Amino acid sequence: MKRIAVYCGSASPADPVYIESARTVGRTLAARGIGVIYGGGKLGLMGAVADAALATGGEVIGVIPTALVNAEVAHRGLTELHVVDTMHERKARFTELADGFINLPGGTGTMDELWEALSWAQLGYHSDPIGLLNIAGYYDKLIEFWEHMGKVGFVRAQHQSLLIVANTVDDLLARMADFEPTVPIIRMKREDL
């Protein structure tokens, strides 16, 4: 993986574990020579990932909609800053630029990005690994829900492995490196659907 899209919140929660974990992700990716593709913001976990990667000498590419640039939250010290018109364009650009995805804690925008990455992988629009870094148990209930979706039958058994979960960035990157793409829906036979 040469570049990884990092999805995370623009908020700074009171518990410092979230910001420090975001910094660890940024430093780790940069130290391994993996470029960071992210939302282009300077606040919260987003800013922490970007600043840590830049301080470690890494490549950091931001993708941000015009409306957020105008709200003065764009990070101006990045390797590159791509300004797009819509959130849809932003997510498409993430997928074009990245070889994998890592989700850190975040709110509704981060959830939107996670579910779209999973949906696109399931359909076959990309075959890149999707990692979920479960910092301080933040995603415990979501992981439980993902498993429930599989048990009920809304996520096919062969697609359950699309979500790669770990509690540390080193473990997550190792699991992502071992990822084997599954058969996407667009290549399945009608009787397998």
JSON list of C-alpha atoms in Angstrom, two decimals:
[
{"chain": "A", "resi": 1, "resn": "MET", "atom": "CA", "xyz": [0.00, 0.00, 0.00]},
{"chain": "A", "resi": 2, "resn": "LYS", "atom": "CA", "xyz": [1.54, 3.27, -1.14]},
{"chain": "A", "resi": 3, "resn": "ARG", "atom": "CA", "xyz": [-1.26, 5.52, 0.08]},
{"chain": "A", "resi": 4, "resn": "ILE", "atom": "CA", "xyz": [-4.01, 4.98, 2.65]},
{"chain": "A", "resi": 5, "resn": "ALA", "atom": "CA", "xyz": [-7.15, 7.05, 3.06]},
{"chain": "A", "resi": 6, "resn": "VAL", "atom": "CA", "xyz": [-7.60, 7.83, 6.75]},
{"chain": "A", "resi": 7, "resn": "TYR", "atom": "CA", "xyz": [-11.18, 8.59, 7.75]},
{"chain": "A", "resi": 8, "resn": "CYS", "atom": "CA", "xyz": [-11.62, 10.26, 11.13]},
{"chain": "A", "resi": 9, "resn": "GLY", "atom": "CA", "xyz": [-13.40, 13.00, 13.00]},
{"chain": "A", "resi": 10, "resn": "SER", "atom": "CA", "xyz": [-12.70, 16.71, 12.97]},
{"chain": "A", "resi": 11, "resn": "ALA", "atom": "CA", "xyz": [-13.59, 16.85, 16.67]},
{"chain": "A", "resi": 12, "resn": "SER", "atom": "CA", "xyz": [-11.17, 16.73, 19.61]},
{"chain": "A", "resi": 13, "resn": "PRO", "atom": "CA", "xyz": [-12.78, 14.55, 22.29]},
{"chain": "A", "resi": 14, "resn": "ALA", "atom": "CA", "xyz": [-11.90, 15.21, 25.93]},
{"chain": "A", "resi": 15, "resn": "ASP", "atom": "CA", "xyz": [-10.13, 11.86, 26.31]},
{"chain": "A", "resi": 16, "resn": "PRO", "atom": "CA", "xyz": [-6.59, 12.39, 24.95]},
{"chain": "A", "resi": 17, "resn": "VAL", "atom": "CA", "xyz": [-6.34, 8.75, 23.80]},
{"chain": "A", "resi": 18, "resn": "TYR", "atom": "CA", "xyz": [-8.12, 9.68, 20.55]},
{"chain": "A", "resi": 19, "resn": "ILE", "atom": "CA", "xyz": [-5.80, 12.53, 19.53]},
{"chain": "A", "resi": 20, "resn": "GLU", "atom": "CA", "xyz": [-2.69, 10.62, 20.58]},
{"chain": "A", "resi": 21, "resn": "SER", "atom": "CA", "xyz": [-3.82, 7.55, 18.64]},
{"chain": "A", "resi": 22, "resn": "ALA", "atom": "CA", "xyz": [-4.44, 9.72, 15.56]},
{"chain": "A", "resi": 23, "resn": "ARG", "atom": "CA", "xyz": [-0.90, 11.09, 15.89]},
{"chain": "A", "resi": 24, "resn": "THR", "atom": "CA", "xyz": [0.44, 7.54, 16.18]},
{"chain": "A", "resi": 25, "resn": "VAL", "atom": "CA", "xyz": [-1.34, 6.60, 12.95]},
{"chain": "A", "resi": 26, "resn": "GLY", "atom": "CA", "xyz": [0.12, 9.62, 11.13]},
{"chain": "A", "resi": 27, "resn": "ARG", "atom": "CA", "xyz": [3.65, 8.94, 12.40]},
{"chain": "A", "resi": 28, "resn": "THR", "atom": "CA", "xyz": [3.44, 5.22, 11.67]},
{"chain": "A", "resi": 29, "resn": "LEU", "atom": "CA", "xyz": [2.21, 5.65, 8.11]},
{"chain": "A", "resi": 30, "resn": "ALA", "atom": "CA", "xyz": [4.87, 8.28, 7.36]},
{"chain": "A", "resi": 31, "resn": "ALA", "atom": "CA", "xyz": [7.64, 6.18, 8.93]},
{"chain": "A", "resi": 32, "resn": "ARG", "atom": "CA", "xyz": [6.63, 3.26, 6.70]},
{"chain": "A", "resi": 33, "resn": "GLY", "atom": "CA", "xyz": [6.63, 5.46, 3.59]},
{"chain": "A", "resi": 34, "resn": "ILE", "atom": "CA", "xyz": [2.84, 5.24, 3.20]},
{"chain": "A", "resi": 35, "resn": "GLY", "atom": "CA", "xyz": [1.17, 8.46, 2.06]},
{"chain": "A", "resi": 36, "resn": "VAL", "atom": "CA", "xyz": [-1.89, 9.77, 3.90]},
{"chain": "A", "resi": 37, "resn": "ILE", "atom": "CA", "xyz": [-5.03, 10.73, 2.01]},
{"chain": "A", "resi": 38, "resn": "TYR", "atom": "CA", "xyz": [-7.52, 12.42, 4.31]},
{"chain": "A", "resi": 39, "resn": "GLY", "atom": "CA", "xyz": [-10.27, 15.04, 4.55]},
{"chain": "A", "resi": 40, "resn": "GLY", "atom": "CA", "xyz": [-7.97, 18.05, 4.35]},
{"chain": "A", "resi": 41, "resn": "GLY", "atom": "CA", "xyz": [-8.95, 19.61, 7.68]},
{"chain": "A", "resi": 42, "resn": "LYS", "atom": "CA", "xyz": [-6.74, 21.09, 10.36]},
{"chain": "A", "resi": 43, "resn": "LEU", "atom": "CA", "xyz": [-9.00, 20.32, 13.33]},
{"chain": "A", "resi": 44, "resn": "GLY", "atom": "CA", "xyz": [-9.45, 17.33, 15.62]},
{"chain": "A", "resi": 45, "resn": "LEU", "atom": "CA", "xyz": [-8.24, 13.87, 14.75]},
{"chain": "A", "resi": 46, "resn": "MET", "atom": "CA", "xyz": [-7.88, 14.93, 11.11]},
{"chain": "A", "resi": 47, "resn": "GLY", "atom": "CA", "xyz": [-5.38, 17.63, 11.98]},
{"chain": "A", "resi": 48, "resn": "ALA", "atom": "CA", "xyz": [-3.55, 15.33, 14.39]},
{"chain": "A", "resi": 49, "resn": "VAL", "atom": "CA", "xyz": [-3.04, 12.63, 11.73]},
{"chain": "A", "resi": 50, "resn": "ALA", "atom": "CA", "xyz": [-1.88, 15.17, 9.15]},
{"chain": "A", "resi": 51, "resn": "ASP", "atom": "CA", "xyz": [0.46, 17.10, 11.45]},
{"chain": "A", "resi": 52, "resn": "ALA", "atom": "CA", "xyz": [2.09, 13.93, 12.81]},
{"chain": "A", "resi": 53, "resn": "ALA", "atom": "CA", "xyz": [2.63, 12.49, 9.32]},
{"chain": "A", "resi": 54, "resn": "LEU", "atom": "CA", "xyz": [4.07, 15.78, 8.06]},
{"chain": "A", "resi": 55, "resn": "ALA", "atom": "CA", "xyz": [6.37, 16.11, 11.09]},
{"chain": "A", "resi": 56, "resn": "THR", "atom": "CA", "xyz": [7.68, 12.61, 10.31]},
{"chain": "A", "resi": 57, "resn": "GLY", "atom": "CA", "xyz": [8.40, 13.59, 6.70]},
{"chain": "A", "resi": 58, "resn": "GLY", "atom": "CA", "xyz": [5.39, 11.89, 5.16]},
{"chain": "A", "resi": 59, "resn": "GLU", "atom": "CA", "xyz": [3.25, 12.73, 2.16]},
{"chain": "A", "resi": 60, "resn": "VAL", "atom": "CA", "xyz": [-0.17, 14.10, 3.14]},
{"chain": "A", "resi": 61, "resn": "ILE", "atom": "CA", "xyz": [-2.85, 14.79, 0.56]},
{"chain": "A", "resi": 62, "resn": "GLY", "atom": "CA", "xyz": [-6.06, 16.48, 1.65]},
{"chain": "A", "resi": 63, "resn": "VAL", "atom": "CA", "xyz": [-9.36, 16.33, -0.22]},
{"chain": "A", "resi": 64, "resn": "ILE", "atom": "CA", "xyz": [-11.84, 18.94, 0.94]},
{"chain": "A", "resi": 65, "resn": "PRO", "atom": "CA", "xyz": [-15.09, 20.42, -0.41]},
{"chain": "A", "resi": 66, "resn": "THR", "atom": "CA", "xyz": [-15.12, 24.13, -1.24]},
{"chain": "A", "resi": 67, "resn": "ALA", "atom": "CA", "xyz": [-17.68, 24.85, 1.48]},
{"chain": "A", "resi": 68, "resn": "LEU", "atom": "CA", "xyz": [-15.28, 23.62, 4.17]},
{"chain": "A", "resi": 69, "resn": "VAL", "atom": "CA", "xyz": [-12.34, 25.52, 2.69]},
{"chain": "A", "resi": 70, "resn": "ASN", "atom": "CA", "xyz": [-14.42, 28.66, 2.94]},
{"chain": "A", "resi": 71, "resn": "ALA", "atom": "CA", "xyz": [-15.23, 27.89, 6.57]},
{"chain": "A", "resi": 72, "resn": "GLU", "atom": "CA", "xyz": [-11.45, 28.17, 7.17]},
{"chain": "A", "resi": 73, "resn": "VAL", "atom": "CA", "xyz": [-10.89, 24.61, 8.35]},
{"chain": "A", "resi": 74, "resn": "ALA", "atom": "CA", "xyz": [-8.61, 23.59, 5.47]},
{"chain": "A", "resi": 75, "resn": "HIS", "atom": "CA", "xyz": [-5.05, 22.60, 6.41]},
{"chain": "A", "resi": 76, "resn": "ARG", "atom": "CA", "xyz": [-2.75, 24.85, 4.36]},
{"chain": "A", "resi": 77, "resn": "GLY", "atom": "CA", "xyz": [0.53, 23.03, 5.08]},
{"chain": "A", "resi": 78, "resn": "LEU", "atom": "CA", "xyz": [-0.11, 19.78, 3.21]},
{"chain": "A", "resi": 79, "resn": "THR", "atom": "CA", "xyz": [1.84, 18.12, 0.43]},
{"chain": "A", "resi": 80, "resn": "GLU", "atom": "CA", "xyz": [-1.24, 18.64, -1.76]},
{"chain": "A", "resi": 81, "resn": "LEU", "atom": "CA", "xyz": [-4.73, 19.98, -1.14]},
{"chain": "A", "resi": 82, "resn": "HIS", "atom": "CA", "xyz": [-7.43, 18.95, -3.62]},
{"chain": "A", "resi": 83, "resn": "VAL", "atom": "CA", "xyz": [-10.53, 21.16, -3.49]},
{"chain": "A", "resi": 84, "resn": "VAL", "atom": "CA", "xyz": [-13.70, 19.54, -4.84]},
{"chain": "A", "resi": 85, "resn": "ASP", "atom": "CA", "xyz": [-17.29, 20.71, -5.15]},
{"chain": "A", "resi": 86, "resn": "THR", "atom": "CA", "xyz": [-19.16, 18.00, -3.25]},
{"chain": "A", "resi": 87, "resn": "MET", "atom": "CA", "xyz": [-18.80, 15.32, -0.61]},
{"chain": "A", "resi": 88, "resn": "HIS", "atom": "CA", "xyz": [-19.51, 12.72, -3.30]},
{"chain": "A", "resi": 89, "resn": "GLU", "atom": "CA", "xyz": [-16.54, 13.96, -5.30]},
{"chain": "A", "resi": 90, "resn": "ARG", "atom": "CA", "xyz": [-14.44, 13.90, -2.14]},
{"chain": "A", "resi": 91, "resn": "LYS", "atom": "CA", "xyz": [-15.15, 10.23, -1.46]},
{"chain": "A", "resi": 92, "resn": "ALA", "atom": "CA", "xyz": [-14.60, 9.27, -5.09]},
{"chain": "A", "resi": 93, "resn": "ARG", "atom": "CA", "xyz": [-11.22, 11.05, -5.01]},
{"chain": "A", "resi": 94, "resn": "PHE", "atom": "CA", "xyz": [-10.27, 9.17, -1.83]},
{"chain": "A", "resi": 95, "resn": "THR", "atom": "CA", "xyz": [-10.95, 5.91, -3.63]},
{"chain": "A", "resi": 96, "resn": "GLU", "atom": "CA", "xyz": [-8.98, 7.00, -6.72]},
{"chain": "A", "resi": 97, "resn": "LEU", "atom": "CA", "xyz": [-5.92, 8.07, -4.72]},
{"chain": "A", "resi": 98, "resn": "ALA", "atom": "CA", "xyz": [-5.76, 5.38, -2.02]},
{"chain": "A", "resi": 99, "resn": "ASP", "atom": "CA", "xyz": [-4.70, 1.74, -1.91]},
{"chain": "A", "resi": 100, "resn": "GLY", "atom": "CA", "xyz": [-6.54, 1.09, 1.34]},
{"chain": "A", "resi": 101, "resn": "PHE", "atom": "CA", "xyz": [-8.69, 2.71, 4.02]},
{"chain": "A", "resi": 102, "resn": "ILE", "atom": "CA", "xyz": [-8.29, 3.14, 7.77]},
{"chain": "A", "resi": 103, "resn": "ASN", "atom": "CA", "xyz": [-11.15, 4.37, 9.91]},
{"chain": "A", "resi": 104, "resn": "LEU", "atom": "CA", "xyz": [-10.37, 6.03, 13.21]},
{"chain": "A", "resi": 105, "resn": "PRO", "atom": "CA", "xyz": [-13.11, 7.23, 15.56]},
{"chain": "A", "resi": 106, "resn": "GLY", "atom": "CA", "xyz": [-15.39, 9.94, 14.25]},
{"chain": "A", "resi": 107, "resn": "GLY", "atom": "CA", "xyz": [-18.98, 10.99, 13.84]},
{"chain": "A", "resi": 108, "resn": "THR", "atom": "CA", "xyz": [-21.54, 10.78, 11.06]},
{"chain": "A", "resi": 109, "resn": "GLY", "atom": "CA", "xyz": [-19.15, 11.85, 8.30]},
{"chain": "A", "resi": 110, "resn": "THR", "atom": "CA", "xyz": [-16.67, 9.16, 9.29]},
{"chain": "A", "resi": 111, "resn": "MET", "atom": "CA", "xyz": [-19.46, 6.58, 9.41]},
{"chain": "A", "resi": 112, "resn": "ASP", "atom": "CA", "xyz": [-20.62, 7.66, 5.94]},
{"chain": "A", "resi": 113, "resn": "GLU", "atom": "CA", "xyz": [-17.09, 7.18, 4.60]},
{"chain": "A", "resi": 114, "resn": "LEU", "atom": "CA", "xyz": [-16.74, 3.76, 6.25]},
{"chain": "A", "resi": 115, "resn": "TRP", "atom": "CA", "xyz": [-20.05, 2.43, 4.96]},
{"chain": "A", "resi": 116, "resn": "GLU", "atom": "CA", "xyz": [-19.41, 3.73, 1.46]},
{"chain": "A", "resi": 117, "resn": "ALA", "atom": "CA", "xyz": [-15.96, 2.10, 1.35]},
{"chain": "A", "resi": 118, "resn": "LEU", "atom": "CA", "xyz": [-17.52, -1.19, 2.50]},
{"chain": "A", "resi": 119, "resn": "SER", "atom": "CA", "xyz": [-20.43, -0.93, 0.09]},
{"chain": "A", "resi": 120, "resn": "TRP", "atom": "CA", "xyz": [-18.15, -0.14, -2.86]},
{"chain": "A", "resi": 121, "resn": "ALA", "atom": "CA", "xyz": [-15.88, -3.07, -1.97]},
{"chain": "A", "resi": 122, "resn": "GLN", "atom": "CA", "xyz": [-18.84, -5.41, -1.67]},
{"chain": "A", "resi": 123, "resn": "LEU", "atom": "CA", "xyz": [-20.14, -4.29, -5.06]},
{"chain": "A", "resi": 124, "resn": "GLY", "atom": "CA", "xyz": [-16.72, -4.43, -6.70]},
{"chain": "A", "resi": 125, "resn": "TYR", "atom": "CA", "xyz": [-15.94, -0.74, -7.29]},
{"chain": "A", "resi": 126, "resn": "HIS", "atom": "CA", "xyz": [-12.62, -1.26, -5.49]},
{"chain": "A", "resi": 127, "resn": "SER", "atom": "CA", "xyz": [-10.74, -4.20, -4.00]},
{"chain": "A", "resi": 128, "resn": "ASP", "atom": "CA", "xyz": [-8.69, -2.36, -1.37]},
{"chain": "A", "resi": 129, "resn": "PRO", "atom": "CA", "xyz": [-8.49, -3.34, 2.32]},
{"chain": "A", "resi": 130, "resn": "ILE", "atom": "CA", "xyz": [-10.70, -1.48, 4.79]},
{"chain": "A", "resi": 131, "resn": "GLY", "atom": "CA", "xyz": [-9.36, -1.23, 8.33]},
{"chain": "A", "resi": 132, "resn": "LEU", "atom": "CA", "xyz": [-11.17, -0.21, 11.48]},
{"chain": "A", "resi": 133, "resn": "LEU", "atom": "CA", "xyz": [-8.90, 0.94, 14.31]},
{"chain": "A", "resi": 134, "resn": "ASN", "atom": "CA", "xyz": [-10.89, 0.24, 17.46]},
{"chain": "A", "resi": 135, "resn": "ILE", "atom": "CA", "xyz": [-9.34, 2.83, 19.76]},
{"chain": "A", "resi": 136, "resn": "ALA", "atom": "CA", "xyz": [-10.44, 2.47, 23.41]},
{"chain": "A", "resi": 137, "resn": "GLY", "atom": "CA", "xyz": [-13.32, 0.21, 22.35]},
{"chain": "A", "resi": 138, "resn": "TYR", "atom": "CA", "xyz": [-14.95, 3.04, 20.39]},
{"chain": "A", "resi": 139, "resn": "TYR", "atom": "CA", "xyz": [-16.21, 0.69, 17.69]},
{"chain": "A", "resi": 140, "resn": "ASP", "atom": "CA", "xyz": [-17.24, -2.27, 19.88]},
{"chain": "A", "resi": 141, "resn": "LYS", "atom": "CA", "xyz": [-20.97, -1.82, 19.18]},
{"chain": "A", "resi": 142, "resn": "LEU", "atom": "CA", "xyz": [-20.39, -1.23, 15.46]},
{"chain": "A", "resi": 143, "resn": "ILE", "atom": "CA", "xyz": [-18.31, -4.42, 15.22]},
{"chain": "A", "resi": 144, "resn": "GLU", "atom": "CA", "xyz": [-21.09, -6.27, 17.01]},
{"chain": "A", "resi": 145, "resn": "PHE", "atom": "CA", "xyz": [-23.62, -4.80, 14.55]},
{"chain": "A", "resi": 146, "resn": "TRP", "atom": "CA", "xyz": [-21.46, -5.79, 11.53]},
{"chain": "A", "resi": 147, "resn": "GLU", "atom": "CA", "xyz": [-21.40, -9.37, 12.84]},
{"chain": "A", "resi": 148, "resn": "HIS", "atom": "CA", "xyz": [-25.17, -9.22, 13.45]},
{"chain": "A", "resi": 149, "resn": "MET", "atom": "CA", "xyz": [-25.74, -8.08, 9.84]},
{"chain": "A", "resi": 150, "resn": "GLY", "atom": "CA", "xyz": [-23.87, -11.18, 8.72]},
{"chain": "A", "resi": 151, "resn": "LYS", "atom": "CA", "xyz": [-25.74, -13.53, 11.03]},
{"chain": "A", "resi": 152, "resn": "VAL", "atom": "CA", "xyz": [-29.10, -12.21, 9.85]},
{"chain": "A", "resi": 153, "resn": "GLY", "atom": "CA", "xyz": [-28.02, -12.49, 6.21]},
{"chain": "A", "resi": 154, "resn": "PHE", "atom": "CA", "xyz": [-27.73, -8.89, 5.04]},
{"chain": "A", "resi": 155, "resn": "VAL", "atom": "CA", "xyz": [-23.95, -9.17, 4.63]},
{"chain": "A", "resi": 156, "resn": "ARG", "atom": "CA", "xyz": [-22.94, -12.27, 2.73]},
{"chain": "A", "resi": 157, "resn": "ALA", "atom": "CA", "xyz": [-20.52, -14.64, 4.45]},
{"chain": "A", "resi": 158, "resn": "GLN", "atom": "CA", "xyz": [-17.83, -13.99, 1.83]},
{"chain": "A", "resi": 159, "resn": "HIS", "atom": "CA", "xyz": [-18.09, -10.24, 2.49]},
{"chain": "A", "resi": 160, "resn": "GLN", "atom": "CA", "xyz": [-17.76, -10.40, 6.29]},
{"chain": "A", "resi": 161, "resn": "SER", "atom": "CA", "xyz": [-13.99, -10.29, 5.87]},
{"chain": "A", "resi": 162, "resn": "LEU", "atom": "CA", "xyz": [-14.14, -6.90, 4.13]},
{"chain": "A", "resi": 163, "resn": "LEU", "atom": "CA", "xyz": [-13.99, -5.14, 7.51]},
{"chain": "A", "resi": 164, "resn": "ILE", "atom": "CA", "xyz": [-10.57, -5.65, 9.07]},
{"chain": "A", "resi": 165, "resn": "VAL", "atom": "CA", "xyz": [-10.52, -4.83, 12.78]},
{"chain": "A", "resi": 166, "resn": "ALA", "atom": "CA", "xyz": [-7.59, -4.29, 15.15]},
{"chain": "A", "resi": 167, "resn": "ASN", "atom": "CA", "xyz": [-6.78, -2.35, 18.31]},
{"chain": "A", "resi": 168, "resn": "THR", "atom": "CA", "xyz": [-3.32, -1.14, 17.26]},
{"chain": "A", "resi": 169, "resn": "VAL", "atom": "CA", "xyz": [-2.13, 0.46, 14.04]},
{"chain": "A", "resi": 170, "resn": "ASP", "atom": "CA", "xyz": [0.72, -2.04, 13.62]},
{"chain": "A", "resi": 171, "resn": "ASP", "atom": "CA", "xyz": [-1.66, -4.99, 13.89]},
{"chain": "A", "resi": 172, "resn": "LEU", "atom": "CA", "xyz": [-4.15, -3.31, 11.59]},
{"chain": "A", "resi": 173, "resn": "LEU", "atom": "CA", "xyz": [-1.54, -2.62, 8.90]},
{"chain": "A", "resi": 174, "resn": "ALA", "atom": "CA", "xyz": [-0.31, -6.23, 9.11]},
{"chain": "A", "resi": 175, "resn": "ARG", "atom": "CA", "xyz": [-3.85, -7.55, 8.67]},
{"chain": "A", "resi": 176, "resn": "MET", "atom": "CA", "xyz": [-4.50, -5.13, 5.81]},
{"chain": "A", "resi": 177, "resn": "ALA", "atom": "CA", "xyz": [-1.31, -6.28, 4.07]},
{"chain": "A", "resi": 178, "resn": "ASP", "atom": "CA", "xyz": [-2.59, -9.88, 4.24]},
{"chain": "A", "resi": 179, "resn": "PHE", "atom": "CA", "xyz": [-6.04, -8.96, 2.88]},
{"chain": "A", "resi": 180, "resn": "GLU", "atom": "CA", "xyz": [-7.35, -11.13, 0.03]},
{"chain": "A", "resi": 181, "resn": "PRO", "atom": "CA", "xyz": [-10.20, -9.52, -1.95]},
{"chain": "A", "resi": 182, "resn": "THR", "atom": "CA", "xyz": [-13.46, -11.44, -2.06]},
{"chain": "A", "resi": 183, "resn": "VAL", "atom": "CA", "xyz": [-15.74, -12.04, -5.01]},
{"chain": "A", "resi": 184, "resn": "PRO", "atom": "CA", "xyz": [-17.74, -8.83, -5.44]},
{"chain": "A", "resi": 185, "resn": "ILE", "atom": "CA", "xyz": [-21.45, -8.79, -6.16]},
{"chain": "A", "resi": 186, "resn": "ILE", "atom": "CA", "xyz": [-20.92, -7.66, -9.76]},
{"chain": "A", "resi": 187, "resn": "ARG", "atom": "CA", "xyz": [-19.01, -10.90, -10.45]},
{"chain": "A", "resi": 188, "resn": "MET", "atom": "CA", "xyz": [-21.40, -13.24, -8.65]},
{"chain": "A", "resi": 189, "resn": "LYS", "atom": "CA", "xyz": [-23.82, -15.53, -10.41]},
{"chain": "A", "resi": 190, "resn": "ARG", "atom": "CA", "xyz": [-27.50, -14.88, -9.92]},
{"chain": "A", "resi": 191, "resn": "GLU", "atom": "CA", "xyz": [-27.92, -18.06, -7.88]},
{"chain": "A", "resi": 192, "resn": "ASP", "atom": "CA", "xyz": [-25.20, -16.88, -5.46]},
{"chain": "A", "resi": 193, "resn": "LEU", "atom": "CA", "xyz": [-27.04, -13.66, -4.73]}
]
